[in-house]
Amino acid sequence: MANDNLIKQTCKELNLTYKQLGELIGYSESAVKNAAVGNVSEPMSFAISQYFKIQDLEAKLKTCEDFKQNLKDFLNS
């Protein structure tokens, strides 16, 4: 993702409004709007990349938890 379109691409990909994205990454709606039409700051870009990493890790954790539960069910049957 290019920095100049990072906000728009992220909102489109996640189907979020600027306000929703701001709440997820710790920025105000106005800061996100300004970044969408200007340059995305390095801290905001980092916050977005960390948000994606967190989402990925949460998905992996859910997969592990599901596997753990399936294994428990199998061993208890």
CSV table of N, CA and C in Angstrom, one decimal:
chain,number,residue,atom,x,y,z
A,1,MET,N,0.8,-1.2,0.0
A,1,MET,CA,0.0,0.0,0.0
A,1,MET,C,0.9,1.2,0.0
A,2,ALA,N,0.6,2.1,-0.9
A,2,ALA,CA,1.3,3.4,-0.9
A,2,ALA,C,0.8,4.3,0.2
A,3,ASN,N,1.8,5.1,0.8
A,3,ASN,CA,1.4,5.9,1.9
A,3,ASN,C,0.3,7.0,1.5
A,4,ASP,N,0.4,7.5,0.3
A,4,ASP,CA,-0.5,8.6,0.0
A,4,ASP,C,-2.0,8.1,-0.1
A,5,ASN,N,-2.2,6.8,-0.3
A,5,ASN,CA,-3.5,6.2,-0.4
A,5,ASN,C,-3.8,5.2,0.7
A,6,LEU,N,-2.9,5.1,1.7
A,6,LEU,CA,-3.0,4.1,2.7
A,6,LEU,C,-4.4,4.2,3.5
A,7,ILE,N,-4.8,5.4,3.8
A,7,ILE,CA,-6.1,5.5,4.5
A,7,ILE,C,-7.2,5.0,3.7
A,8,LYS,N,-7.3,5.5,2.5
A,8,LYS,CA,-8.4,5.2,1.6
A,8,LYS,C,-8.4,3.7,1.3
A,9,GLN,N,-7.3,3.1,1.1
A,9,GLN,CA,-7.2,1.7,0.8
A,9,GLN,C,-7.6,0.8,2.0
A,10,THR,N,-7.1,1.3,3.2
A,10,THR,CA,-7.4,0.5,4.4
A,10,THR,C,-8.9,0.6,4.7
A,11,CYS,N,-9.5,1.8,4.6
A,11,CYS,CA,-10.9,1.9,4.8
A,11,CYS,C,-11.7,1.1,3.8
A,12,LYS,N,-11.3,1.1,2.6
A,12,LYS,CA,-12.0,0.3,1.5
A,12,LYS,C,-11.9,-1.2,1.8
A,13,GLU,N,-10.7,-1.6,2.1
A,13,GLU,CA,-10.4,-3.1,2.4
A,13,GLU,C,-11.2,-3.6,3.6
A,14,LEU,N,-11.2,-2.8,4.6
A,14,LEU,CA,-11.9,-3.2,5.8
A,14,LEU,C,-13.4,-2.8,5.9
A,15,ASN,N,-13.8,-2.0,4.9
A,15,ASN,CA,-15.2,-1.5,4.9
A,15,ASN,C,-15.5,-0.7,6.1
A,16,LEU,N,-14.6,0.3,6.4
A,16,LEU,CA,-14.7,1.2,7.5
A,16,LEU,C,-14.8,2.6,7.1
A,17,THR,N,-15.4,3.4,8.0
A,17,THR,CA,-15.4,4.9,7.8
A,17,THR,C,-14.1,5.4,8.4
A,18,TYR,N,-13.8,6.7,8.1
A,18,TYR,CA,-12.7,7.3,8.7
A,18,TYR,C,-12.8,7.3,10.2
A,19,LYS,N,-14.0,7.6,10.7
A,19,LYS,CA,-14.2,7.6,12.1
A,19,LYS,C,-13.9,6.2,12.8
A,20,GLN,N,-14.4,5.2,12.1
A,20,GLN,CA,-14.2,3.8,12.7
A,20,GLN,C,-12.7,3.4,12.6
A,21,LEU,N,-12.0,3.8,11.5
A,21,LEU,CA,-10.6,3.5,11.5
A,21,LEU,C,-9.8,4.2,12.5
A,22,GLY,N,-10.2,5.5,12.7
A,22,GLY,CA,-9.5,6.3,13.8
A,22,GLY,C,-9.7,5.7,15.1
A,23,GLU,N,-10.9,5.2,15.4
A,23,GLU,CA,-11.1,4.6,16.7
A,23,GLU,C,-10.3,3.3,16.9
A,24,LEU,N,-10.1,2.6,15.8
A,24,LEU,CA,-9.4,1.3,15.9
A,24,LEU,C,-7.9,1.6,16.1
A,25,ILE,N,-7.3,2.7,15.5
A,25,ILE,CA,-5.9,2.9,15.6
A,25,ILE,C,-5.5,4.1,16.6
A,26,GLY,N,-6.5,4.6,17.2
A,26,GLY,CA,-6.2,5.7,18.2
A,26,GLY,C,-6.0,7.1,17.7
A,27,TYR,N,-6.7,7.4,16.6
A,27,TYR,CA,-6.7,8.7,16.0
A,27,TYR,C,-8.1,9.3,15.9
A,28,SER,N,-8.2,10.6,15.9
A,28,SER,CA,-9.5,11.2,15.7
A,28,SER,C,-9.9,11.1,14.2
A,29,GLU,N,-11.2,11.3,14.0
A,29,GLU,CA,-11.7,11.2,12.7
A,29,GLU,C,-11.1,12.3,11.8
A,30,SER,N,-10.9,13.5,12.3
A,30,SER,CA,-10.3,14.6,11.6
A,30,SER,C,-8.9,14.3,11.2
A,31,ALA,N,-8.1,13.7,12.1
A,31,ALA,CA,-6.7,13.3,11.7
A,31,ALA,C,-6.7,12.3,10.6
A,32,VAL,N,-7.6,11.4,10.6
A,32,VAL,CA,-7.7,10.3,9.6
A,32,VAL,C,-8.1,11.0,8.3
A,33,LYS,N,-9.1,11.9,8.3
A,33,LYS,CA,-9.5,12.6,7.1
A,33,LYS,C,-8.4,13.4,6.5
A,34,ASN,N,-7.7,14.1,7.3
A,34,ASN,CA,-6.5,14.9,6.8
A,34,ASN,C,-5.5,14.0,6.2
A,35,ALA,N,-5.2,12.9,6.8
A,35,ALA,CA,-4.2,12.0,6.2
A,35,ALA,C,-4.7,11.4,4.9
A,36,ALA,N,-6.0,11.2,4.8
A,36,ALA,CA,-6.6,10.7,3.5
A,36,ALA,C,-6.4,11.6,2.3
A,37,VAL,N,-6.3,12.9,2.6
A,37,VAL,CA,-6.1,13.8,1.5
A,37,VAL,C,-4.7,14.4,1.4
A,38,GLY,N,-3.9,14.1,2.4
A,38,GLY,CA,-2.5,14.6,2.4
A,38,GLY,C,-1.6,13.4,2.6
A,39,ASN,N,-0.6,13.6,3.4
A,39,ASN,CA,0.4,12.6,3.6
A,39,ASN,C,0.1,11.9,4.9
A,40,VAL,N,0.2,10.6,4.9
A,40,VAL,CA,0.0,9.8,6.1
A,40,VAL,C,1.3,9.8,6.9
A,41,SER,N,1.2,10.2,8.2
A,41,SER,CA,2.4,10.3,9.0
A,41,SER,C,2.9,8.9,9.3
A,42,GLU,N,4.2,8.9,9.6
A,42,GLU,CA,4.8,7.6,9.9
A,42,GLU,C,4.2,6.9,11.1
A,43,PRO,N,3.9,7.7,12.2
A,43,PRO,CA,3.2,7.0,13.3
A,43,PRO,C,1.8,6.4,12.9
A,44,MET,N,1.1,7.1,12.1
A,44,MET,CA,-0.3,6.6,11.7
A,44,MET,C,-0.1,5.4,10.8
A,45,SER,N,0.9,5.5,9.9
A,45,SER,CA,1.1,4.3,9.0
A,45,SER,C,1.5,3.1,9.9
A,46,PHE,N,2.4,3.3,10.9
A,46,PHE,CA,2.8,2.3,11.8
A,46,PHE,C,1.6,1.7,12.5
A,47,ALA,N,0.7,2.6,13.0
A,47,ALA,CA,-0.5,2.1,13.7
A,47,ALA,C,-1.4,1.3,12.9
A,48,ILE,N,-1.5,1.6,11.6
A,48,ILE,CA,-2.3,0.8,10.7
A,48,ILE,C,-1.6,-0.6,10.4
A,49,SER,N,-0.3,-0.6,10.3
A,49,SER,CA,0.4,-1.8,10.0
A,49,SER,C,0.2,-2.7,11.3
A,50,GLN,N,0.3,-2.1,12.5
A,50,GLN,CA,0.2,-2.9,13.7
A,50,GLN,C,-1.3,-3.4,13.8
A,51,TYR,N,-2.2,-2.7,13.4
A,51,TYR,CA,-3.6,-3.1,13.5
A,51,TYR,C,-3.8,-4.4,12.6
A,52,PHE,N,-3.2,-4.4,11.4
A,52,PHE,CA,-3.3,-5.5,10.5
A,52,PHE,C,-2.6,-6.7,11.2
A,53,LYS,N,-1.4,-6.5,11.8
A,53,LYS,CA,-0.7,-7.6,12.5
A,53,LYS,C,-1.5,-8.2,13.6
A,54,ILE,N,-2.2,-7.3,14.4
A,54,ILE,CA,-3.0,-7.8,15.5
A,54,ILE,C,-4.2,-8.6,14.9
A,55,GLN,N,-4.8,-8.2,13.9
A,55,GLN,CA,-5.9,-8.9,13.3
A,55,GLN,C,-5.4,-10.3,12.8
A,56,ASP,N,-4.2,-10.4,12.2
A,56,ASP,CA,-3.7,-11.6,11.8
A,56,ASP,C,-3.4,-12.6,13.0
A,57,LEU,N,-2.8,-12.0,14.0
A,57,LEU,CA,-2.5,-12.8,15.2
A,57,LEU,C,-3.7,-13.3,15.9
A,58,GLU,N,-4.8,-12.5,15.9
A,58,GLU,CA,-6.0,-12.9,16.6
A,58,GLU,C,-6.7,-14.0,15.8
A,59,ALA,N,-6.6,-14.0,14.5
A,59,ALA,CA,-7.1,-15.1,13.6
A,59,ALA,C,-6.3,-16.4,13.9
A,60,LYS,N,-5.0,-16.3,14.0
A,60,LYS,CA,-4.2,-17.4,14.3
A,60,LYS,C,-4.5,-18.0,15.7
A,61,LEU,N,-4.7,-17.1,16.6
A,61,LEU,CA,-5.0,-17.5,18.0
A,61,LEU,C,-6.3,-18.3,18.0
A,62,LYS,N,-7.3,-17.8,17.2
A,62,LYS,CA,-8.6,-18.4,17.2
A,62,LYS,C,-8.5,-19.8,16.6
A,63,THR,N,-7.6,-20.0,15.5
A,63,THR,CA,-7.4,-21.3,14.9
A,63,THR,C,-6.8,-22.2,15.9
A,64,CYS,N,-5.9,-21.7,16.7
A,64,CYS,CA,-5.2,-22.6,17.8
A,64,CYS,C,-6.2,-23.0,18.8
A,65,GLU,N,-7.1,-22.0,19.3
A,65,GLU,CA,-8.1,-22.3,20.3
A,65,GLU,C,-9.1,-23.3,19.8
A,66,ASP,N,-9.5,-23.2,18.5
A,66,ASP,CA,-10.4,-24.1,17.9
A,66,ASP,C,-9.8,-25.5,17.9
A,67,PHE,N,-8.5,-25.6,17.5
A,67,PHE,CA,-7.8,-26.9,17.4
A,67,PHE,C,-7.7,-27.5,18.8
A,68,LYS,N,-7.4,-26.7,19.8
A,68,LYS,CA,-7.3,-27.1,21.2
A,68,LYS,C,-8.6,-27.7,21.7
A,69,GLN,N,-9.7,-27.0,21.3
A,69,GLN,CA,-11.0,-27.5,21.8
A,69,GLN,C,-11.4,-28.8,21.0
A,70,ASN,N,-11.1,-28.9,19.7
A,70,ASN,CA,-11.3,-30.1,19.0
A,70,ASN,C,-10.5,-31.3,19.5
A,71,LEU,N,-9.3,-31.0,19.9
A,71,LEU,CA,-8.5,-32.1,20.5
A,71,LEU,C,-9.0,-32.5,21.8
A,72,LYS,N,-9.5,-31.6,22.7
A,72,LYS,CA,-10.1,-32.0,23.9
A,72,LYS,C,-11.3,-32.8,23.7
A,73,ASP,N,-12.1,-32.4,22.8
A,73,ASP,CA,-13.4,-33.1,22.5
A,73,ASP,C,-13.0,-34.5,22.0
A,74,PHE,N,-12.0,-34.7,21.2
A,74,PHE,CA,-11.6,-36.0,20.7
A,74,PHE,C,-11.1,-36.9,21.8
A,75,LEU,N,-10.3,-36.3,22.6
A,75,LEU,CA,-9.7,-37.1,23.7
A,75,LEU,C,-10.8,-37.5,24.8
A,76,ASN,N,-11.8,-36.7,24.9
A,76,ASN,CA,-12.8,-37.0,25.9
A,76,ASN,C,-14.0,-37.9,25.3
A,77,SER,N,-13.9,-38.2,24.1
A,77,SER,CA,-15.0,-39.0,23.5
A,77,SER,C,-14.7,-40.5,23.5
